[in-house]
Coordinates of C-alpha atoms in Angstrom, one line a residue:
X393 CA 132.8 106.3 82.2
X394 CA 128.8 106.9 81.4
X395 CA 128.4 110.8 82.5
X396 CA 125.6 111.5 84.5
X397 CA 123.8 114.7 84.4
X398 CA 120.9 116.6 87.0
X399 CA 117.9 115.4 87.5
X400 CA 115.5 117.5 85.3
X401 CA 117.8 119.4 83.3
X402 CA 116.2 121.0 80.3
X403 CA 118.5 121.2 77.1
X404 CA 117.7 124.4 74.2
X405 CA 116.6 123.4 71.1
X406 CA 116.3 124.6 68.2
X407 CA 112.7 125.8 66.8
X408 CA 112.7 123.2 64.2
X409 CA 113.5 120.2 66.8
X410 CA 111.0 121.3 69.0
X411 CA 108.1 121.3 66.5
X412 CA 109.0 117.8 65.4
X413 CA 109.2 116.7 68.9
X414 CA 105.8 118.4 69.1
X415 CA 104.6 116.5 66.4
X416 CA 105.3 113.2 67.6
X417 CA 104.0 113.8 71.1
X418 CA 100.9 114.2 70.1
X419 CA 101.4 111.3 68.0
X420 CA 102.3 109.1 70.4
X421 CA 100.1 110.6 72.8
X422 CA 97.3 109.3 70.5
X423 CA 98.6 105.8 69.7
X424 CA 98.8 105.7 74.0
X425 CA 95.5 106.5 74.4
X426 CA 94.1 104.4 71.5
X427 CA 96.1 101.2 72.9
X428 CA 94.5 101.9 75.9
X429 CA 91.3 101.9 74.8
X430 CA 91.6 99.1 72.9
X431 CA 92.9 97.2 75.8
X432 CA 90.1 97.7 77.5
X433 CA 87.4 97.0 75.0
X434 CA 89.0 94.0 74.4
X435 CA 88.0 92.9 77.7
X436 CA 85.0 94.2 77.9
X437 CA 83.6 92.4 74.3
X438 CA 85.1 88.8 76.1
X439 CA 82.2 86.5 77.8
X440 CA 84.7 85.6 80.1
X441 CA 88.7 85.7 80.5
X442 CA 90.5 82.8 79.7
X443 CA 93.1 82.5 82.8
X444 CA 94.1 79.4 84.4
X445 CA 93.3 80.8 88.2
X446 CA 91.0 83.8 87.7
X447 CA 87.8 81.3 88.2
X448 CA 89.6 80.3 91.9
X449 CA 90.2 83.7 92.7
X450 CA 86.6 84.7 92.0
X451 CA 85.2 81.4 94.0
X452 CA 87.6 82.5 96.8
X453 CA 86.3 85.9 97.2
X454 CA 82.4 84.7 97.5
X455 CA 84.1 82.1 100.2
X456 CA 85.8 85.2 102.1
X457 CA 82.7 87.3 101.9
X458 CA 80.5 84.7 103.2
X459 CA 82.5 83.8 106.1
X460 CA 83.1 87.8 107.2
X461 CA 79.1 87.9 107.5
X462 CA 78.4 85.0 109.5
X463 CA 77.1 82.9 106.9
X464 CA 77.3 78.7 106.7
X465 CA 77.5 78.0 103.0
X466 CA 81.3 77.5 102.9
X467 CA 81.9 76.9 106.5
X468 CA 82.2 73.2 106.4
X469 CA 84.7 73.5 104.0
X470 CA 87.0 77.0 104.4
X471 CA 88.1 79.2 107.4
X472 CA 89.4 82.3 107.6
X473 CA 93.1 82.4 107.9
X474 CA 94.2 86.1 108.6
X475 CA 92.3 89.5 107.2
X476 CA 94.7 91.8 105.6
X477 CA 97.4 89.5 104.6
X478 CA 99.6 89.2 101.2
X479 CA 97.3 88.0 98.2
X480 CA 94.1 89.9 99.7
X481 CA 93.6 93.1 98.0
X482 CA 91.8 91.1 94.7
X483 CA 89.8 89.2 96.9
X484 CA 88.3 92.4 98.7
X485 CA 88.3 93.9 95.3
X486 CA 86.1 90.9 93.8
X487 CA 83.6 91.8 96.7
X488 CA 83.5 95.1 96.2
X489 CA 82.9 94.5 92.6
X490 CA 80.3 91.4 92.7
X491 CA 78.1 93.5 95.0
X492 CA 77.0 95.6 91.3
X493 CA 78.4 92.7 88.8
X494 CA 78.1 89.4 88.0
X495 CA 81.3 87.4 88.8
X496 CA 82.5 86.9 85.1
X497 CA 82.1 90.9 84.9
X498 CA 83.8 91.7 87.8
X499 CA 86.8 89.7 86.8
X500 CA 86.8 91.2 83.9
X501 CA 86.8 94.8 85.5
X502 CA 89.3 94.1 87.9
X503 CA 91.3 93.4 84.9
X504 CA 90.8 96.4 83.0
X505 CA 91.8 98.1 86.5
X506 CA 94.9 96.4 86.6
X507 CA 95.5 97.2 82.4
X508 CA 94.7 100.9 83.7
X509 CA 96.9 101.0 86.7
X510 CA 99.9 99.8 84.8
X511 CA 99.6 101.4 81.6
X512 CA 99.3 105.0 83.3
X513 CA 101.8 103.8 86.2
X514 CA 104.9 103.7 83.4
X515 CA 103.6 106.9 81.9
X516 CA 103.6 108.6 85.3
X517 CA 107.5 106.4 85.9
X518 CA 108.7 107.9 82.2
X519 CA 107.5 111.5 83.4
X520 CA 109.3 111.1 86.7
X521 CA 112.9 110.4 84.8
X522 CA 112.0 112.8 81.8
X523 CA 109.3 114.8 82.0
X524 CA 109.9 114.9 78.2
X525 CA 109.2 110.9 77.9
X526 CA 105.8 110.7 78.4
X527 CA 105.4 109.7 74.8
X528 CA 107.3 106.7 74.9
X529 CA 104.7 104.9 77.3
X530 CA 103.4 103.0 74.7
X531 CA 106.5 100.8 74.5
X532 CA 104.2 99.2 78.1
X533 CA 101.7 97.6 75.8
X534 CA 103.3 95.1 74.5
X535 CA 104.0 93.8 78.0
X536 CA 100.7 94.3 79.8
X537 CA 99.1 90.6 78.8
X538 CA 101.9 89.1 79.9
X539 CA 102.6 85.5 81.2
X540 CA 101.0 86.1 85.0
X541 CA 97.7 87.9 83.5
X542 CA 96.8 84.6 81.7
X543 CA 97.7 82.3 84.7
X544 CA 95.4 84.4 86.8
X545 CA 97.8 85.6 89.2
X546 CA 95.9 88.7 89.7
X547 CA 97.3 89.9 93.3
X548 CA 100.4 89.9 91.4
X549 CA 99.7 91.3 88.5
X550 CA 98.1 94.5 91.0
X551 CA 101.6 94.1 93.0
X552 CA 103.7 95.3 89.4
X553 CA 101.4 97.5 88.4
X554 CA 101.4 99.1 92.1
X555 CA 105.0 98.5 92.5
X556 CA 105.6 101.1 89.3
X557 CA 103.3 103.7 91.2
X558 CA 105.2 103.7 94.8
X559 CA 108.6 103.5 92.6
X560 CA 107.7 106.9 90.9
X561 CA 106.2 108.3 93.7
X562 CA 109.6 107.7 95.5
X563 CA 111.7 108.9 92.8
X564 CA 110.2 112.4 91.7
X565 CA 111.3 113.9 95.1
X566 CA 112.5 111.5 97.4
X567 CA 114.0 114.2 99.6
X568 CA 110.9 115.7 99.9
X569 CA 108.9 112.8 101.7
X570 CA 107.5 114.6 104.7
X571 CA 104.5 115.3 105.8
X572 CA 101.1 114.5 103.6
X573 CA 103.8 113.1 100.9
X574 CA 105.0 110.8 103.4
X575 CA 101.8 109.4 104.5
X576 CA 100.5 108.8 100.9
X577 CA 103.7 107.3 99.8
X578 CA 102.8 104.4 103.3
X579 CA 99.0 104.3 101.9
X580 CA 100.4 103.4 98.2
X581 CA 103.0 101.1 100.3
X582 CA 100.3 99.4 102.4
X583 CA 97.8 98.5 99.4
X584 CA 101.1 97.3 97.8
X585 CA 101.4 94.8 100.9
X586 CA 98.1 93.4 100.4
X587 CA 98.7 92.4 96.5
X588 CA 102.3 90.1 96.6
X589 CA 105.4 89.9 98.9
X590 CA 107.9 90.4 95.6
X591 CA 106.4 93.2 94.3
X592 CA 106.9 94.7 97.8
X593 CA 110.5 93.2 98.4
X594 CA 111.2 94.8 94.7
X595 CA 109.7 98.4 95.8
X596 CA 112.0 98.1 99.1
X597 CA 115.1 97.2 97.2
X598 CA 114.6 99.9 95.2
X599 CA 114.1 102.6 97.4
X600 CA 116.5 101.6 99.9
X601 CA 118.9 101.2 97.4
X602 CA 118.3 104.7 95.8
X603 CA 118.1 105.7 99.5
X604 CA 121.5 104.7 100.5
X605 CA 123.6 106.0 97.4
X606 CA 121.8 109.7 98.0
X607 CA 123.1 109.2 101.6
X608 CA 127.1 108.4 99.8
X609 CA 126.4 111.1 97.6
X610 CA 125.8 113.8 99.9
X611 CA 128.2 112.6 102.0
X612 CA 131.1 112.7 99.7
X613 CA 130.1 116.6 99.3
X614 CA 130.0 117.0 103.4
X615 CA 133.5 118.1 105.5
X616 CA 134.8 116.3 108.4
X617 CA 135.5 112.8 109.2
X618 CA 133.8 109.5 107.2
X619 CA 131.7 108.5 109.9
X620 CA 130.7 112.6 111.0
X621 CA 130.2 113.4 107.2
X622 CA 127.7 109.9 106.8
X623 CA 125.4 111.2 110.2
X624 CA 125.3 115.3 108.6
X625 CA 123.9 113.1 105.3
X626 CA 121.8 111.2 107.4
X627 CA 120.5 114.2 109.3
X628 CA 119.7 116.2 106.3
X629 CA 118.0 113.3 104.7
X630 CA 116.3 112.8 107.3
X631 CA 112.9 112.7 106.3
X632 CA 112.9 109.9 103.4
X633 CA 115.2 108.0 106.2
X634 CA 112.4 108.5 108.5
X635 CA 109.7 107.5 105.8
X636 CA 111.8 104.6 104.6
X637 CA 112.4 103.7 107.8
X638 CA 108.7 103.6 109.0
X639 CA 108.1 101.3 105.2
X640 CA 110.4 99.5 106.2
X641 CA 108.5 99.1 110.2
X642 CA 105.4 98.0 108.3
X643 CA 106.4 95.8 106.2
X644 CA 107.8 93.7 108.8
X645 CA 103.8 92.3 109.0
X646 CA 104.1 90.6 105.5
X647 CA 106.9 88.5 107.0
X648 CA 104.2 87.0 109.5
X649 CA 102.9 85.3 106.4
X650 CA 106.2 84.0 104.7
X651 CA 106.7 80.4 105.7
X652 CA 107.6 77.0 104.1
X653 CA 110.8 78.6 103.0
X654 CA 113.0 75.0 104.0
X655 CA 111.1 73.7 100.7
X656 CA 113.3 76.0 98.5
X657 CA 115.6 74.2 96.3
X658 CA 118.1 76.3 94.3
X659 CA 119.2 75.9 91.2
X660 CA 122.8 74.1 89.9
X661 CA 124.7 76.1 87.9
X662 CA 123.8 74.1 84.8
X663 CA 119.6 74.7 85.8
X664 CA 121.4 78.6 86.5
X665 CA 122.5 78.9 82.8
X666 CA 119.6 77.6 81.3
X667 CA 117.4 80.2 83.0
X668 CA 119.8 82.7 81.0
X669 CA 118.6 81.5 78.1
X670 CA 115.1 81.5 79.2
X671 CA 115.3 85.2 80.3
X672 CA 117.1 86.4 76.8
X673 CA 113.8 84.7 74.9
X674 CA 111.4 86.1 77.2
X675 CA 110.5 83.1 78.7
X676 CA 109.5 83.6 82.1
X677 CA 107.4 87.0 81.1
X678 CA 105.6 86.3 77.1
X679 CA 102.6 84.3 77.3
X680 CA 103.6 82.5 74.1
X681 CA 105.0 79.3 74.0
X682 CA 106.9 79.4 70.2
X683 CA 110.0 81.2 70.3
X684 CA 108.5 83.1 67.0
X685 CA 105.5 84.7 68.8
X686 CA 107.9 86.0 71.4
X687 CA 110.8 87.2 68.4
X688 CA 108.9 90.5 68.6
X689 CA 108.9 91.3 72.0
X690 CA 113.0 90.7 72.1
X691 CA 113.3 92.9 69.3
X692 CA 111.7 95.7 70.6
X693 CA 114.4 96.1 73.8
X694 CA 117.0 95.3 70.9
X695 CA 115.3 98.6 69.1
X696 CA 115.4 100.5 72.0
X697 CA 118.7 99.5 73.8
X698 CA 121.0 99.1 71.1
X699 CA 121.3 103.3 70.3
X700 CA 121.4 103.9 73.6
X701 CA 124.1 102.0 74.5
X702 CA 126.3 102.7 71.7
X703 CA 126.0 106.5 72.6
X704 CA 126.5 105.4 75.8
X705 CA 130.2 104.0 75.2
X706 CA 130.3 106.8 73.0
X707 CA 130.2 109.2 75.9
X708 CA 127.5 110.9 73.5
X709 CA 124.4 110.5 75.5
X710 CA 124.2 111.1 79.5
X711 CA 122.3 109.3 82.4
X712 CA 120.5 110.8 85.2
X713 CA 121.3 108.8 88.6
X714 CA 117.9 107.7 88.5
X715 CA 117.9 106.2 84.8
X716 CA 120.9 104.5 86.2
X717 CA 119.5 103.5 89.5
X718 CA 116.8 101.5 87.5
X719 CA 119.1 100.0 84.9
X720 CA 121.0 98.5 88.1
X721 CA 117.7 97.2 89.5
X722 CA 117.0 95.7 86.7
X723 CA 120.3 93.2 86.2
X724 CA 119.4 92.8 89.9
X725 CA 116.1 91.7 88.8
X726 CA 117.5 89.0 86.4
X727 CA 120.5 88.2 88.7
X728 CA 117.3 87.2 91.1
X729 CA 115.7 85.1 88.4
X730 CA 118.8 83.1 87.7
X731 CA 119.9 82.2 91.0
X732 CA 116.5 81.8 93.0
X733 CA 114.5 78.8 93.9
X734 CA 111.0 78.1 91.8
X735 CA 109.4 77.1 94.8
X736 CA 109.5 78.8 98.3
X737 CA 107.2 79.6 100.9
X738 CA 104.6 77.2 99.2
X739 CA 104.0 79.0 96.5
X740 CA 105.1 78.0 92.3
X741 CA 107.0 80.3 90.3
X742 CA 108.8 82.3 93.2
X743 CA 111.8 82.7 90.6
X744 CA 109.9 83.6 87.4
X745 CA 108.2 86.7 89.6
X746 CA 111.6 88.8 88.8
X747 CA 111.8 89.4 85.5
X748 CA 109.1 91.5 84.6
X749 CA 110.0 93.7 87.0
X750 CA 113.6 94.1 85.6
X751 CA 111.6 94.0 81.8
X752 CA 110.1 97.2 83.1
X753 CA 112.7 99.0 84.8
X754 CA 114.9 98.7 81.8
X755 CA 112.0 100.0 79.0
X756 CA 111.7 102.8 82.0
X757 CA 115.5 103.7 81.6
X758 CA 115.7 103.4 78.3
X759 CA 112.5 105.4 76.9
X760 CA 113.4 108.2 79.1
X761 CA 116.5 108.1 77.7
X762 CA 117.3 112.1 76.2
X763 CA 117.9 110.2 72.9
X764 CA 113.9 109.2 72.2
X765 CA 113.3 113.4 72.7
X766 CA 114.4 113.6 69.0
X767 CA 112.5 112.7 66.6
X768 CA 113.6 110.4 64.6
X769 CA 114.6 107.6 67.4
X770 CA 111.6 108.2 69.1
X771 CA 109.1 107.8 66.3
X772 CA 111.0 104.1 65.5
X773 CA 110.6 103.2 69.0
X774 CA 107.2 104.5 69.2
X775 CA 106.1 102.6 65.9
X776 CA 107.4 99.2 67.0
X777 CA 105.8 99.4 70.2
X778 CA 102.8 100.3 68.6
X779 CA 102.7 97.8 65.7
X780 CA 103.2 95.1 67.9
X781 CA 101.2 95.8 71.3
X782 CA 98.1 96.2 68.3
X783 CA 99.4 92.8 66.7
X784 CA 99.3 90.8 70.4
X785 CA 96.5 92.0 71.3
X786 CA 94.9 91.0 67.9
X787 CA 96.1 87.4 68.4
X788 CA 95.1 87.3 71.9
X789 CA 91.7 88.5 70.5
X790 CA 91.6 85.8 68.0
X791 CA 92.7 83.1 70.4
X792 CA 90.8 84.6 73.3
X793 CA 87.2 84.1 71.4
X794 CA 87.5 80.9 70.8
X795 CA 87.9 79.5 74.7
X796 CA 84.7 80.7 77.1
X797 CA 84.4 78.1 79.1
X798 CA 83.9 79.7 81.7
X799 CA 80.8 81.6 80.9
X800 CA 79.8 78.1 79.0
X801 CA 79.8 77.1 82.7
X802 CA 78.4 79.0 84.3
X803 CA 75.1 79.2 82.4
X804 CA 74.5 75.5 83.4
X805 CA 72.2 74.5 85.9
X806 CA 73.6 74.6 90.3
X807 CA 73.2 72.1 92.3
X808 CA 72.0 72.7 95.5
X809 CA 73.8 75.2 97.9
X810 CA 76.1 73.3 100.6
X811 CA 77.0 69.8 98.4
X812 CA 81.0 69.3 97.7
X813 CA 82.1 68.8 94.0
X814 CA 85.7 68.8 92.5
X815 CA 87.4 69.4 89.3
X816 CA 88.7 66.6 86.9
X817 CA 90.3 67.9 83.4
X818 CA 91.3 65.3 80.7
X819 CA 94.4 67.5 79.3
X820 CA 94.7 65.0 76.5
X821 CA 91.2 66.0 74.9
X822 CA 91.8 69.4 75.5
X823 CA 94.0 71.2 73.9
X824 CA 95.6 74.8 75.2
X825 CA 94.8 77.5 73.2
X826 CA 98.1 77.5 69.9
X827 CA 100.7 79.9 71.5
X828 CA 100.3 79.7 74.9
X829 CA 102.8 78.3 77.3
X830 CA 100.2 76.9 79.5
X831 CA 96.8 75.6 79.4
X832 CA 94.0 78.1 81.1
X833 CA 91.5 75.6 82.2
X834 CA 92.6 73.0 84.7
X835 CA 90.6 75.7 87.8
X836 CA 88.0 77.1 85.5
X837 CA 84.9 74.9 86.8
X838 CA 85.2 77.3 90.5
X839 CA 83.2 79.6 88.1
X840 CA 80.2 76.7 88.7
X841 CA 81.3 75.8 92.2
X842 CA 80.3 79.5 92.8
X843 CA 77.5 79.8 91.2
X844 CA 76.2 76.6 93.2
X845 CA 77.8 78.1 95.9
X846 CA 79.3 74.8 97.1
X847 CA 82.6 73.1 98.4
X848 CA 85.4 73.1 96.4
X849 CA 87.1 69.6 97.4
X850 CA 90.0 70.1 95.5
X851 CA 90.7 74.0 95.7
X852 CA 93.8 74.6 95.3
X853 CA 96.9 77.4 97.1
X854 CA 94.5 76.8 100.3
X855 CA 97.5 74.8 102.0
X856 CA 100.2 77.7 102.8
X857 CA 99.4 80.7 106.1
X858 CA 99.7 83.7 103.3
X859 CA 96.3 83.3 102.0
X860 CA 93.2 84.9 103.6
X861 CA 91.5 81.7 103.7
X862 CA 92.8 78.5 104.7
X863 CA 91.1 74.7 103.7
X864 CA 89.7 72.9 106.5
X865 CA 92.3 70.0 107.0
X866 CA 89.2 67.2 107.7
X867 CA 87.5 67.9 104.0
X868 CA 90.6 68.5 101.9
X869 CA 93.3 66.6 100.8
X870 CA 96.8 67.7 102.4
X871 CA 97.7 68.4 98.3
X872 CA 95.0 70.3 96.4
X873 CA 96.1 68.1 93.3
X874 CA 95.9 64.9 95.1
X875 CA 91.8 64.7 95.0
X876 CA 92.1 64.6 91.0
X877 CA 94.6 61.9 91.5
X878 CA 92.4 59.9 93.6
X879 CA 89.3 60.7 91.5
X880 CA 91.6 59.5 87.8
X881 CA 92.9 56.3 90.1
X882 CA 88.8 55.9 90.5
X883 CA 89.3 55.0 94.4
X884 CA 88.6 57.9 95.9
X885 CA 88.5 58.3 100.3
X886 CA 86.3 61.2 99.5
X887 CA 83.0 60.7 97.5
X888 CA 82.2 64.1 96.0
X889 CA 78.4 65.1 95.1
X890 CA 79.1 66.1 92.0
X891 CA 82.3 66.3 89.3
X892 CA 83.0 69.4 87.1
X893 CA 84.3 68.1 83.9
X894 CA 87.1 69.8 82.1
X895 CA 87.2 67.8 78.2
X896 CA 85.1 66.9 75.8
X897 CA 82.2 65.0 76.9
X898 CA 82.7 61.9 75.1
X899 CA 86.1 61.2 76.1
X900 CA 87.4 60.0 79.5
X901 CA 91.2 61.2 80.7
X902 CA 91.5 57.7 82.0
X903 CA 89.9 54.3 82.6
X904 CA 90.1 55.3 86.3
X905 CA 88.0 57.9 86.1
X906 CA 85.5 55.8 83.4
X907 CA 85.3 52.8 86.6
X908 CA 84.4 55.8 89.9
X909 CA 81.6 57.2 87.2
X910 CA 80.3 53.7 87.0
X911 CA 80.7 52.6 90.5
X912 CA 79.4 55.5 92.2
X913 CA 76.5 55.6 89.8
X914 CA 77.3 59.3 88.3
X915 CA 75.2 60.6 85.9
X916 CA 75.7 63.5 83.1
X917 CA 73.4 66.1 83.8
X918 CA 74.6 69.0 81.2
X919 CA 77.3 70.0 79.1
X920 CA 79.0 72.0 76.7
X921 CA 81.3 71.6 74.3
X922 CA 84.3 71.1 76.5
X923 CA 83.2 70.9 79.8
X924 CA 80.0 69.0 81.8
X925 CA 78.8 68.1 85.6
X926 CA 78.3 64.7 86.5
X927 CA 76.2 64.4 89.8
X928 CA 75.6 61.0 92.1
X929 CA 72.3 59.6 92.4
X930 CA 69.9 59.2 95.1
X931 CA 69.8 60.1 97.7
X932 CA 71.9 62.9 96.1
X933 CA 70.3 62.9 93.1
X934 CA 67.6 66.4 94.8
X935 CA 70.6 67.8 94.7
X936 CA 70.4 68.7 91.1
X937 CA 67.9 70.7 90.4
X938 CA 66.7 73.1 87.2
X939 CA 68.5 76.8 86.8
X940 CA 65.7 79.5 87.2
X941 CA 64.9 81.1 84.1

């Protein structure tokens, strides 16, 4: 049996010990902060970041601000769906943002927000289980670029690094959730329901979970009957009851804004299986695509888990409940992975949301372990966490400099405010960046639709009641994919005033697309490298006019 000790029991050690561990505190402390930094000025030195939906989100929150005030640029095209639903709090940060920055900066700072929020939300997770730990918080930087940064899943990417935040808040003293403690933990809860229903549903399992086995626990210790001895538990826990109760109240509202769930398909128990194997390499978390750029990431749990566990069968090392709470949220985690649908509620990826929380919880539960206080253990964990969170982030330096289409974009001339465009990318001239899993670019021309501030005819996620905004059914397609369809078949129902190009500019995805240019009389007006606007000609062709200088 694994032996389970107190909650914040403090062990004597020798002087020796303690000047080592001393020592590589402050070394760690410095390779945390440094990482950090780095982080940070690595987005800052980018022109723009090279996600796949970043540009959207960006477009999306100019389209939300515009129709809170009144105005009419987008109103032909978008409506408000709900206010404070799932998926908002990025938009309203992008406003917030954009009313000091230009749009490629304020991505760019809600980014380092996010790197800042995570980062320091382990390091406050670690102190919560060991307040001897803190040191082992760099073992998060090899995770904090991760797969959903690059797509540009931003609410989401908020929703971990929130969900690590409420989690600890809930866990230093969760029978102590009363009063002012109570009412922050529902404020951190609430902007927690405004990033992503998972990371919420995660925070709740957790919790509740945590809450229910202190409720056995005191129980067990209580006198009388089962049922008498479960209500005394209840009544002298009842103020995290209360407050989980009341989380559990509001939360209700994010399932106003779950729907489309008869479109979930799970998976066989072959498809099952082969999402194992996906987990054990990393898949649905590492950005990479090679199973050699991810090697490293595997072999830093392997580093950090494989002491601990032998100690463990040992009966050498103990486990506060709360190490071993999180270790059993995080097979939850991958159990989730394995055996959900990819698609529900009309959104991609529902499955592949689950790991990284269950990646997390277990570096949690493992660097707090009592073993990484020494210092031998710790410094090996603490160097490869540090060697390779400073060698991803130099590749995703190297690769990141070399695709800014974006801000290539968005130095070209507008058209005029009001006309409707759409996005066409040839993926065969355009390669994705070596590494990644995924190409970037197939949304990054919204970066031009908002600087035009025009119609987006082919925006995409506008189709499903969780978003803030919704597509007006008589402009858009029923599929946001299906208008670059119809515009590569070249016989489109939809003429629009203009085509963002994704490719290089002397290649065509398909003769399709070569014959609607040449029927509908489009012209190139500017380009780039890999990207150019093609707008129609008279009486369209005013719309096209010279960016100031």
């Amino acid at each position: 049996m694994i032996q389970t000790e107190p909650t914040r029991t403090l062990q004597t050690k020798p002087a020796a010990e303690w000047d080592s561990h001393s020592i590589s505190s402050r070394m760690s402390g410095a390779a945390f902060w440094s990482l950090l930094a780095a982080c940070l000025l690595f987005l800052i030195t980018l022109d723009s970041f090279p996600s796949q939906d970043g540009p959207v989100h960006s477009y999306y929150a100019d389209v939300l601000q515009d129709l809170l005030k009144g105005g009419h640029a987008y109103g032909r095209y978008f409506q408000i769906s709900h206010v404070l639903p799932p998926y908002a709090l990025t938009y309203y940060l992008l406003i917030a943002l954009g009313k000091a920055f230009p749009p490629l900066v304020a991505e760019r700072i809600l980014l380092g927000l996010y790197t800042l929020l995570i980062a320091l939300g382990f390091r406050f997770l670690l102190r919560v289980l060991n307040a001897n730990s803190a040191a082992m918080a760099v073992c998060i930087f090899p995770f904090i670029f991760n797969k959903f940064v690059y797509l540009g899943f931003y609410n989401f990417d908020l929703g971990v690094a929130l969900a690590l935040v409420v989690s600890a808040y809930w866990l230093r003293d969760a029978q102590d959730l009363s009063g002012w403690r109570r009412y922050r933990f529902l404020a951190l809860l609430c902007l927690l329901m405004m990033t992503h229903a998972i990371a919420l549903l995660v925070v709740l399992l957790l919790c509740g979970s945590h809450l229910v086995f202190s409720i056995i626990g005191a129980a067990r210790k209580l006198p009388g009957s089962s049922w008498r001895r479960l209500w005394l538990a209840v009544v002298k826990l009842r103020a995290p009851v209360v407050t989980m109760a009341l989380a559990c109240f509001i939360s209700l509202y994010v399932l106003l804004f779950v729907s489309d769930a008869r479109s979930a398909i799970f998976p066989t128990p072959r498809q099952a299986l082969a999402k194992l194997g996906k987990l054990i390499l990393l898949g649905p978390i590492s950005p990479f695509q090679y199973w050699y750029y991810a090697a490293p990431l595997g072999l830093l749990i392997l580093c950090a888990g494989l002491p601990v566990a032998f100690l463990s069968l040992r009966r050498r090392l103990h486990w506060s409940t709360e190490r071993l709470h999180l270790l059993g949220m995080a097979a939850l985690c991958g159990l989730l992975y394995v055996i959900s649908p990819e698609t529900f509620s009309g959104g991609w990826g529902f499955d592949q949301r689950f790991p990284i929380f269950g990646l997390i919880f277990l570096l949690a539960a493992l660097a707090s372990s009592p073993l990484f206080q020494r210092y031998r253990p710790g410094w090996v964990l603490v160097a490869a966490s540090v060697l390779i969170g400073a060698g991803t982030l130099l590749y995703q330096v190297n690769f990141c400099g070399r695709y800014q289409i974006a801000g290539d974009l968005y130095r070209m001339p507008p058209v005029t405010e009001g006309s409707a465009g759409a996005i066409v990318m040839d993926s065969t001239a355009l390669y994705q960046p070596t590494g990644l899993a995924f190409s970037p670019y197939r949304w990054v021309g919204a970066f031009y639709m908002l600087k035009s501030k025009t119609g987006f005819l082919n925006a995409p996620f506008l189709h499903t009641s969780i978003m803030p905004l919704l597509a007006r059914s008589n402009i858009h397609p029923a599929d946001p994919y299906g208008m670059e369809r119809i515009l590569l078949s070249g016989k489109p129902g939809v003429v629009p005033d203009f085509l963002v190009y994704i490719g290089e500019p002397g290649h065509r995805p398909q003769s399709g697309f070569f014959e609607l240019v040449k029927r509908y009389g489009y012209t190139q007006k500017c380009a780039s490298n890999v990207a150019s606007v093609f707008a129609r000609p008279a009486p369209l062709a005013r719309a096209f006019r010279a960016a100031p200088e």
